[in-house]
Amino acid sequence: MTGPRSPLTIADIDQSKLDPVQVGSPEMLARIDEIAAEWATRDPFYIQVDGLPMVVVGKYEQCREVLLDSETYRCELPKQEGYEKFDKFLGVRSLAQMDGEDHRRIRRLMTPAFSPKALVALESEAEKVVDGLLDAIEARGGQYCDGVREFGSQLLDGILLTSMLRLDEERKRIFHEMHRVIPLTAAVRPGEPFPDECVTAFAAARDTINALMEERGKNPGDDLISTLVLARDEGDRLSADELFDVVFTICVAALSGTARTMGRTMYGLFQRPKVVRRMYEQPSIVSQAVAEAQRMYRQGYFMFPRMAVRATAIGGTPIPAGMIVRVSLHAASYDPTMFPDPTTFDIDRSPVDWMSYGLGEHNCLGIRLARLVLRVAFTNFVRRFPRVRLADPNFRPAYYGALGELRMDTLPLSLS
Amino acid sequence: MIKILATSRDGNEVKVPAEPTGSLMQVLRDIPELNVRADCGGNAACATCHVFIRSDWTTVVGPPLSDDEVDMLDGLLSTTAQSRLACQVQLEPALDGMAVTVAPEE
């Protein structure tokens, strides 16, 4: 796309609408749920990140307006100095950063791999992976476990990398390393190169994906990469470069997004013994409970960035052409006009998750996969350990990650 | 104005008044008890507005026309000969009285 000649500066905005919040600072992340609830009641306001002004949109209806207007708010950002931190995949064209017909075409080719029919076979695989992890926790004594290290992050390793992609241990290690370095891109300042360890990890992932595509192209199996290599639509198919970008995107989205979702959802649910009890006694409400936990404890406070390609305004806040727009669905999920008494955890809300996986043409392609994994994971976890709770009721996670992410390293749980 | 007779997943019938313009999804989405998510906003890209057209209306409504809609319906488990994505059904005066049922969530 053609972007502005140079990024906007602070001189381009009404500074009375500039919030001094240090986005991504430990102080901000420690209060992120309170902050999201506050943003839910404010019209759009500006923030500044490394000198670049952006606008934050948090009210439910205003978020919806941005997500449904893909003509004004585009996902492909300029590849030029000043925008380095948005290129967190080091040049890979992810589906979340494409627009228009390009986006529709790639998405159309990927869709069958994530359809309900395609996911039927995965349910039993997911059960096996989840039960295997729970067996291992039980074998270690079953009194305590780390929900993130021993379950949440292992889960996606098992389901995505082992069951869906059929990767061996060395290749899994390469993908984990790529996942580990992504937050480092958030620290890249305008004009600076990416850190060496990012470049090395991404190059290794690129070599691995290229090798996998070649192998699976010659000998297709029942794995996701083979399905994508063979994906066709009326004679159309993914090119080698597109296939690389797609596999990369799936790995990052699933490893990163779902691992974060697992951590935050466990934190939301396992601090509430009465909710856990209800999930144990009535497994049919597990999906509702998970959805409510995702509403209050979203895995990130910003969606992928968008850019306004024409001057506009939302809720009286001017949005100049070229401005980065940060939609906060974390904030929107606390909007009291949509969710009465939004800071109360209520699994009987209806509906609870209308935008939890996005909205519009960029809504999450893997939504059904994510829901399946979450349902199986929490149903089986609570069935195995019905007394699961935070080991320390006052535990507060120390979040970190790329701009907008809420990654957790640890979640100590008591199981008995 | 026309009227659409919509049945929710748990069998409740709702009479929905609608302007005969825009898509069926846009009308159903605004009725909370129908719980039509329409995640993709009308791009035939999520199938969360899947409905069954009552058989006496299928000829009037017609079959899916776009490859996108056909492909999305092909990937669902509950698709029948009455299936359409509501976002791809354009309302018009001839659809006054049409009866539809919201399909199961998948």
mmCIF file of N, CA, C and O in Angstrom, chain A residues 8 13 39 43-47 49 52-59 62-69 71-78 83 86 96-97 301-314 317-329 403-404:
data_model
loop_
_atom_site.group_PDB
_atom_site.id
_atom_site.type_symbol
_atom_site.label_atom_id
_atom_site.label_comp_id
_atom_site.label_asym_id
_atom_site.label_seq_id
_atom_site.Cartn_x
_atom_site.Cartn_y
_atom_site.Cartn_z
ATOM 1 N N LEU A 8 3.162 10.240 11.061
ATOM 2 C CA LEU A 8 2.643 11.425 11.750
ATOM 3 C C LEU A 8 3.508 11.719 12.972
ATOM 4 O O LEU A 8 4.193 10.831 13.488
ATOM 5 N N ILE A 13 -1.611 16.168 16.079
ATOM 6 C CA ILE A 13 -2.821 15.824 16.838
ATOM 7 C C ILE A 13 -3.163 16.899 17.873
ATOM 8 O O ILE A 13 -2.317 17.713 18.247
ATOM 9 N N TRP A 39 -11.054 2.528 29.601
ATOM 10 C CA TRP A 39 -11.070 2.856 28.173
ATOM 11 C C TRP A 39 -12.447 2.584 27.546
ATOM 12 O O TRP A 39 -12.834 3.230 26.587
ATOM 13 N N ASP A 43 -14.358 8.104 24.727
ATOM 14 C CA ASP A 43 -14.261 8.223 23.282
ATOM 15 C C ASP A 43 -12.796 8.068 22.893
ATOM 16 O O ASP A 43 -11.906 8.159 23.756
ATOM 17 N N PRO A 44 -12.522 7.848 21.614
ATOM 18 C CA PRO A 44 -11.132 7.614 21.211
ATOM 19 C C PRO A 44 -10.188 8.717 21.703
ATOM 20 O O PRO A 44 -10.558 9.894 21.752
ATOM 21 N N PHE A 45 -8.996 8.302 22.071
ATOM 22 C CA PHE A 45 -7.979 9.244 22.562
ATOM 23 C C PHE A 45 -6.631 8.832 21.974
ATOM 24 O O PHE A 45 -6.470 7.716 21.465
ATOM 25 N N TYR A 46 -5.683 9.767 22.069
ATOM 26 C CA TYR A 46 -4.374 9.488 21.473
ATOM 27 C C TYR A 46 -3.397 8.970 22.523
ATOM 28 O O TYR A 46 -3.468 9.327 23.704
ATOM 29 N N ILE A 47 -2.472 8.146 22.059
ATOM 30 C CA ILE A 47 -1.321 7.755 22.866
ATOM 31 C C ILE A 47 -0.086 7.984 21.996
ATOM 32 O O ILE A 47 -0.206 8.219 20.782
ATOM 33 N N VAL A 49 3.720 6.249 21.181
ATOM 34 C CA VAL A 49 4.620 5.118 21.396
ATOM 35 C C VAL A 49 5.892 5.378 20.596
ATOM 36 O O VAL A 49 5.838 5.447 19.361
ATOM 37 N N LEU A 52 5.564 8.019 18.014
ATOM 38 C CA LEU A 52 4.511 7.885 17.005
ATOM 39 C C LEU A 52 3.136 8.008 17.665
ATOM 40 O O LEU A 52 2.800 7.208 18.549
ATOM 41 N N PRO A 53 2.341 8.996 17.246
ATOM 42 C CA PRO A 53 0.997 9.081 17.828
ATOM 43 C C PRO A 53 0.069 8.026 17.234
ATOM 44 O O PRO A 53 0.180 7.681 16.062
ATOM 45 N N MET A 54 -0.812 7.516 18.075
ATOM 46 C CA MET A 54 -1.807 6.528 17.642
ATOM 47 C C MET A 54 -3.114 6.886 18.318
ATOM 48 O O MET A 54 -3.126 7.609 19.318
ATOM 49 N N VAL A 55 -4.211 6.364 17.793
ATOM 50 C CA VAL A 55 -5.485 6.587 18.455
ATOM 51 C C VAL A 55 -5.984 5.249 18.999
ATOM 52 O O VAL A 55 -5.872 4.218 18.335
ATOM 53 N N VAL A 56 -6.499 5.272 20.229
ATOM 54 C CA VAL A 56 -7.037 4.064 20.866
ATOM 55 C C VAL A 56 -8.559 4.135 20.822
ATOM 56 O O VAL A 56 -9.151 5.154 21.192
ATOM 57 N N VAL A 57 -9.182 3.052 20.361
ATOM 58 C CA VAL A 57 -10.642 2.980 20.293
ATOM 59 C C VAL A 57 -11.083 1.861 21.228
ATOM 60 O O VAL A 57 -10.616 0.720 21.085
ATOM 61 N N GLY A 58 -11.962 2.189 22.201
ATOM 62 C CA GLY A 58 -12.305 1.191 23.219
ATOM 63 C C GLY A 58 -13.785 0.934 23.417
ATOM 64 O O GLY A 58 -14.156 -0.128 23.904
ATOM 65 N N LYS A 59 -14.653 1.884 23.047
ATOM 66 C CA LYS A 59 -16.089 1.623 23.241
ATOM 67 C C LYS A 59 -16.539 0.545 22.245
ATOM 68 O O LYS A 59 -16.074 0.521 21.093
ATOM 69 N N GLN A 62 -17.851 1.700 18.835
ATOM 70 C CA GLN A 62 -16.808 2.376 18.058
ATOM 71 C C GLN A 62 -15.778 1.358 17.532
ATOM 72 O O GLN A 62 -15.285 1.488 16.407
ATOM 73 N N CYS A 63 -15.481 0.344 18.341
ATOM 74 C CA CYS A 63 -14.605 -0.738 17.857
ATOM 75 C C CYS A 63 -15.255 -1.428 16.653
ATOM 76 O O CYS A 63 -14.615 -1.717 15.640
ATOM 77 N N ARG A 64 -16.539 -1.666 16.812
ATOM 78 C CA ARG A 64 -17.293 -2.343 15.755
ATOM 79 C C ARG A 64 -17.238 -1.533 14.452
ATOM 80 O O ARG A 64 -17.050 -2.088 13.366
ATOM 81 N N GLU A 65 -17.371 -0.224 14.612
ATOM 82 C CA GLU A 65 -17.345 0.668 13.445
ATOM 83 C C GLU A 65 -16.004 0.532 12.700
ATOM 84 O O GLU A 65 -15.974 0.438 11.470
ATOM 85 N N VAL A 66 -14.917 0.490 13.443
ATOM 86 C CA VAL A 66 -13.601 0.373 12.800
ATOM 87 C C VAL A 66 -13.465 -0.996 12.123
ATOM 88 O O VAL A 66 -13.048 -1.089 10.963
ATOM 89 N N LEU A 67 -13.843 -2.044 12.837
ATOM 90 C CA LEU A 67 -13.620 -3.389 12.302
ATOM 91 C C LEU A 67 -14.455 -3.675 11.058
ATOM 92 O O LEU A 67 -14.053 -4.474 10.212
ATOM 93 N N LEU A 68 -15.610 -3.018 10.963
ATOM 94 C CA LEU A 68 -16.468 -3.279 9.801
ATOM 95 C C LEU A 68 -16.185 -2.335 8.632
ATOM 96 O O LEU A 68 -16.735 -2.513 7.560
ATOM 97 N N ASP A 69 -15.316 -1.346 8.825
ATOM 98 C CA ASP A 69 -15.021 -0.395 7.743
ATOM 99 C C ASP A 69 -13.609 -0.639 7.216
ATOM 100 O O ASP A 69 -12.668 0.081 7.543
ATOM 101 N N GLU A 71 -12.560 -0.224 4.313
ATOM 102 C CA GLU A 71 -12.122 0.744 3.296
ATOM 103 C C GLU A 71 -11.351 1.881 3.951
ATOM 104 O O GLU A 71 -10.357 2.368 3.404
ATOM 105 N N THR A 72 -11.811 2.319 5.113
ATOM 106 C CA THR A 72 -11.133 3.436 5.801
ATOM 107 C C THR A 72 -9.956 2.951 6.631
ATOM 108 O O THR A 72 -8.912 3.618 6.686
ATOM 109 N N TYR A 73 -10.127 1.810 7.272
ATOM 110 C CA TYR A 73 -9.091 1.318 8.196
ATOM 111 C C TYR A 73 -8.443 0.080 7.592
ATOM 112 O O TYR A 73 -9.050 -0.989 7.539
ATOM 113 N N ARG A 74 -7.218 0.247 7.131
ATOM 114 C CA ARG A 74 -6.544 -0.839 6.423
ATOM 115 C C ARG A 74 -5.534 -1.518 7.340
ATOM 116 O O ARG A 74 -4.988 -0.897 8.253
ATOM 117 N N CYS A 75 -5.306 -2.797 7.052
ATOM 118 C CA CYS A 75 -4.411 -3.573 7.926
ATOM 119 C C CYS A 75 -2.968 -3.596 7.442
ATOM 120 O O CYS A 75 -2.063 -3.874 8.211
ATOM 121 N N GLU A 76 -2.764 -3.363 6.149
ATOM 122 C CA GLU A 76 -1.390 -3.403 5.642
ATOM 123 C C GLU A 76 -0.733 -2.061 5.933
ATOM 124 O O GLU A 76 -1.199 -1.015 5.462
ATOM 125 N N LEU A 77 0.327 -2.098 6.695
ATOM 126 C CA LEU A 77 0.986 -0.853 7.101
ATOM 127 C C LEU A 77 2.220 -0.612 6.236
ATOM 128 O O LEU A 77 2.791 -1.543 5.676
ATOM 129 N N PRO A 78 2.640 0.653 6.138
ATOM 130 C CA PRO A 78 3.813 0.950 5.308
ATOM 131 C C PRO A 78 5.047 0.237 5.837
ATOM 132 O O PRO A 78 5.239 0.140 7.044
ATOM 133 N N TYR A 83 7.895 2.581 11.235
ATOM 134 C CA TYR A 83 6.852 1.573 11.440
ATOM 135 C C TYR A 83 7.449 0.195 11.765
ATOM 136 O O TYR A 83 6.761 -0.804 11.670
ATOM 137 N N PHE A 86 5.765 -2.517 13.971
ATOM 138 C CA PHE A 86 4.559 -3.219 13.516
ATOM 139 C C PHE A 86 4.902 -4.408 12.625
ATOM 140 O O PHE A 86 4.055 -5.205 12.293
ATOM 141 N N ALA A 96 -3.382 -11.213 8.828
ATOM 142 C CA ALA A 96 -3.897 -10.089 9.611
ATOM 143 C C ALA A 96 -3.353 -8.750 9.133
ATOM 144 O O ALA A 96 -3.780 -7.703 9.604
ATOM 145 N N GLN A 97 -2.404 -8.783 8.213
ATOM 146 C CA GLN A 97 -1.834 -7.528 7.726
ATOM 147 C C GLN A 97 -2.006 -7.400 6.216
ATOM 148 O O GLN A 97 -1.159 -6.828 5.530
ATOM 149 N N TYR A 301 -4.390 -6.422 24.840
ATOM 150 C CA TYR A 301 -5.194 -5.207 25.001
ATOM 151 C C TYR A 301 -5.355 -4.438 23.704
ATOM 152 O O TYR A 301 -6.155 -3.502 23.646
ATOM 153 N N PHE A 302 -4.590 -4.786 22.653
ATOM 154 C CA PHE A 302 -4.802 -4.202 21.323
ATOM 155 C C PHE A 302 -4.910 -5.318 20.300
ATOM 156 O O PHE A 302 -4.211 -6.326 20.395
ATOM 157 N N MET A 303 -5.726 -5.085 19.267
ATOM 158 C CA MET A 303 -5.715 -5.977 18.118
ATOM 159 C C MET A 303 -4.537 -5.585 17.221
ATOM 160 O O MET A 303 -3.830 -4.614 17.484
ATOM 161 N N PHE A 304 -4.378 -6.303 16.127
ATOM 162 C CA PHE A 304 -3.396 -5.893 15.126
ATOM 163 C C PHE A 304 -3.655 -4.437 14.740
ATOM 164 O O PHE A 304 -4.809 -4.020 14.663
ATOM 165 N N PRO A 305 -2.601 -3.668 14.485
ATOM 166 C CA PRO A 305 -2.824 -2.257 14.149
ATOM 167 C C PRO A 305 -3.499 -2.083 12.791
ATOM 168 O O PRO A 305 -3.357 -2.912 11.907
ATOM 169 N N ARG A 306 -4.243 -1.033 12.704
ATOM 170 C CA ARG A 306 -4.811 -0.609 11.427
ATOM 171 C C ARG A 306 -4.338 0.802 11.160
ATOM 172 O O ARG A 306 -3.880 1.497 12.077
ATOM 173 N N MET A 307 -4.483 1.246 9.914
ATOM 174 C CA MET A 307 -4.133 2.630 9.597
ATOM 175 C C MET A 307 -5.307 3.288 8.874
ATOM 176 O O MET A 307 -5.880 2.688 7.960
ATOM 177 N N ALA A 308 -5.656 4.505 9.311
ATOM 178 C CA ALA A 308 -6.706 5.250 8.606
ATOM 179 C C ALA A 308 -6.120 5.750 7.289
ATOM 180 O O ALA A 308 -5.063 6.386 7.289
ATOM 181 N N VAL A 309 -6.781 5.433 6.177
ATOM 182 C CA VAL A 309 -6.229 5.867 4.883
ATOM 183 C C VAL A 309 -6.872 7.164 4.401
ATOM 184 O O VAL A 309 -6.520 7.681 3.350
ATOM 185 N N ARG A 310 -7.830 7.669 5.164
ATOM 186 C CA ARG A 310 -8.388 8.995 4.872
ATOM 187 C C ARG A 310 -8.699 9.656 6.208
ATOM 188 O O ARG A 310 -8.882 8.963 7.222
ATOM 189 N N ALA A 311 -8.746 10.974 6.196
ATOM 190 C CA ALA A 311 -9.070 11.687 7.436
ATOM 191 C C ALA A 311 -10.508 11.388 7.819
ATOM 192 O O ALA A 311 -11.409 11.396 6.987
ATOM 193 N N THR A 312 -10.722 11.105 9.098
ATOM 194 C CA THR A 312 -12.066 10.785 9.567
ATOM 195 C C THR A 312 -12.150 11.176 11.046
ATOM 196 O O THR A 312 -11.262 11.848 11.559
ATOM 197 N N ALA A 313 -13.220 10.764 11.704
ATOM 198 C CA ALA A 313 -13.359 11.046 13.135
ATOM 199 C C ALA A 313 -14.273 9.984 13.730
ATOM 200 O O ALA A 313 -15.151 9.454 13.049
ATOM 201 N N ILE A 314 -14.022 9.675 14.995
ATOM 202 C CA ILE A 314 -14.920 8.764 15.727
ATOM 203 C C ILE A 314 -15.194 9.406 17.080
ATOM 204 O O ILE A 314 -14.249 9.798 17.783
ATOM 205 N N THR A 317 -13.408 12.540 17.998
ATOM 206 C CA THR A 317 -11.933 12.575 17.967
ATOM 207 C C THR A 317 -11.454 12.517 16.513
ATOM 208 O O THR A 317 -11.734 11.531 15.810
ATOM 209 N N PRO A 318 -10.740 13.541 16.067
ATOM 210 C CA PRO A 318 -10.235 13.502 14.686
ATOM 211 C C PRO A 318 -9.205 12.384 14.503
ATOM 212 O O PRO A 318 -8.376 12.149 15.387
ATOM 213 N N ILE A 319 -9.290 11.720 13.370
ATOM 214 C CA ILE A 319 -8.312 10.683 13.028
ATOM 215 C C ILE A 319 -7.709 11.077 11.687
ATOM 216 O O ILE A 319 -8.331 10.884 10.637
ATOM 217 N N PRO A 320 -6.520 11.677 11.697
ATOM 218 C CA PRO A 320 -5.924 12.121 10.437
ATOM 219 C C PRO A 320 -5.541 10.935 9.547
ATOM 220 O O PRO A 320 -5.278 9.844 10.057
ATOM 221 N N ALA A 321 -5.508 11.164 8.239
ATOM 222 C CA ALA A 321 -5.029 10.125 7.323
ATOM 223 C C ALA A 321 -3.618 9.742 7.735
ATOM 224 O O ALA A 321 -2.792 10.596 8.037
ATOM 225 N N GLY A 322 -3.349 8.451 7.769
ATOM 226 C CA GLY A 322 -2.015 7.970 8.130
ATOM 227 C C GLY A 322 -1.881 7.631 9.601
ATOM 228 O O GLY A 322 -0.839 7.130 10.022
ATOM 229 N N MET A 323 -2.928 7.858 10.379
ATOM 230 C CA MET A 323 -2.813 7.561 11.820
ATOM 231 C C MET A 323 -2.998 6.064 12.087
ATOM 232 O O MET A 323 -3.862 5.404 11.499
ATOM 233 N N ILE A 324 -2.166 5.546 12.971
ATOM 234 C CA ILE A 324 -2.310 4.157 13.424
ATOM 235 C C ILE A 324 -3.488 4.092 14.391
ATOM 236 O O ILE A 324 -3.579 4.897 15.324
ATOM 237 N N VAL A 325 -4.379 3.133 14.153
ATOM 238 C CA VAL A 325 -5.585 2.976 14.975
ATOM 239 C C VAL A 325 -5.463 1.686 15.775
ATOM 240 O O VAL A 325 -5.261 0.613 15.201
ATOM 241 N N ARG A 326 -5.539 1.789 17.105
ATOM 242 C CA ARG A 326 -5.441 0.610 17.951
ATOM 243 C C ARG A 326 -6.811 0.308 18.550
ATOM 244 O O ARG A 326 -7.279 0.994 19.461
ATOM 245 N N VAL A 327 -7.452 -0.719 17.999
ATOM 246 C CA VAL A 327 -8.743 -1.158 18.522
ATOM 247 C C VAL A 327 -8.480 -2.016 19.760
ATOM 248 O O VAL A 327 -7.667 -2.936 19.715
ATOM 249 N N SER A 328 -9.153 -1.690 20.860
ATOM 250 C CA SER A 328 -8.993 -2.488 22.076
ATOM 251 C C SER A 328 -10.275 -3.270 22.345
ATOM 252 O O SER A 328 -11.216 -2.755 22.952
ATOM 253 N N LEU A 329 -10.298 -4.523 21.911
ATOM 254 C CA LEU A 329 -11.460 -5.355 22.239
ATOM 255 C C LEU A 329 -11.447 -5.720 23.721
ATOM 256 O O LEU A 329 -12.477 -6.068 24.284
ATOM 257 N N LEU A 403 3.881 -5.192 21.740
ATOM 258 C CA LEU A 403 2.863 -4.175 21.995
ATOM 259 C C LEU A 403 1.465 -4.772 21.805
ATOM 260 O O LEU A 403 1.151 -5.308 20.740
ATOM 261 N N GLY A 404 0.646 -4.698 22.842
ATOM 262 C CA GLY A 404 -0.717 -5.218 22.746
ATOM 263 C C GLY A 404 -0.891 -6.607 23.327
ATOM 264 O O GLY A 404 -2.009 -7.031 23.578
#
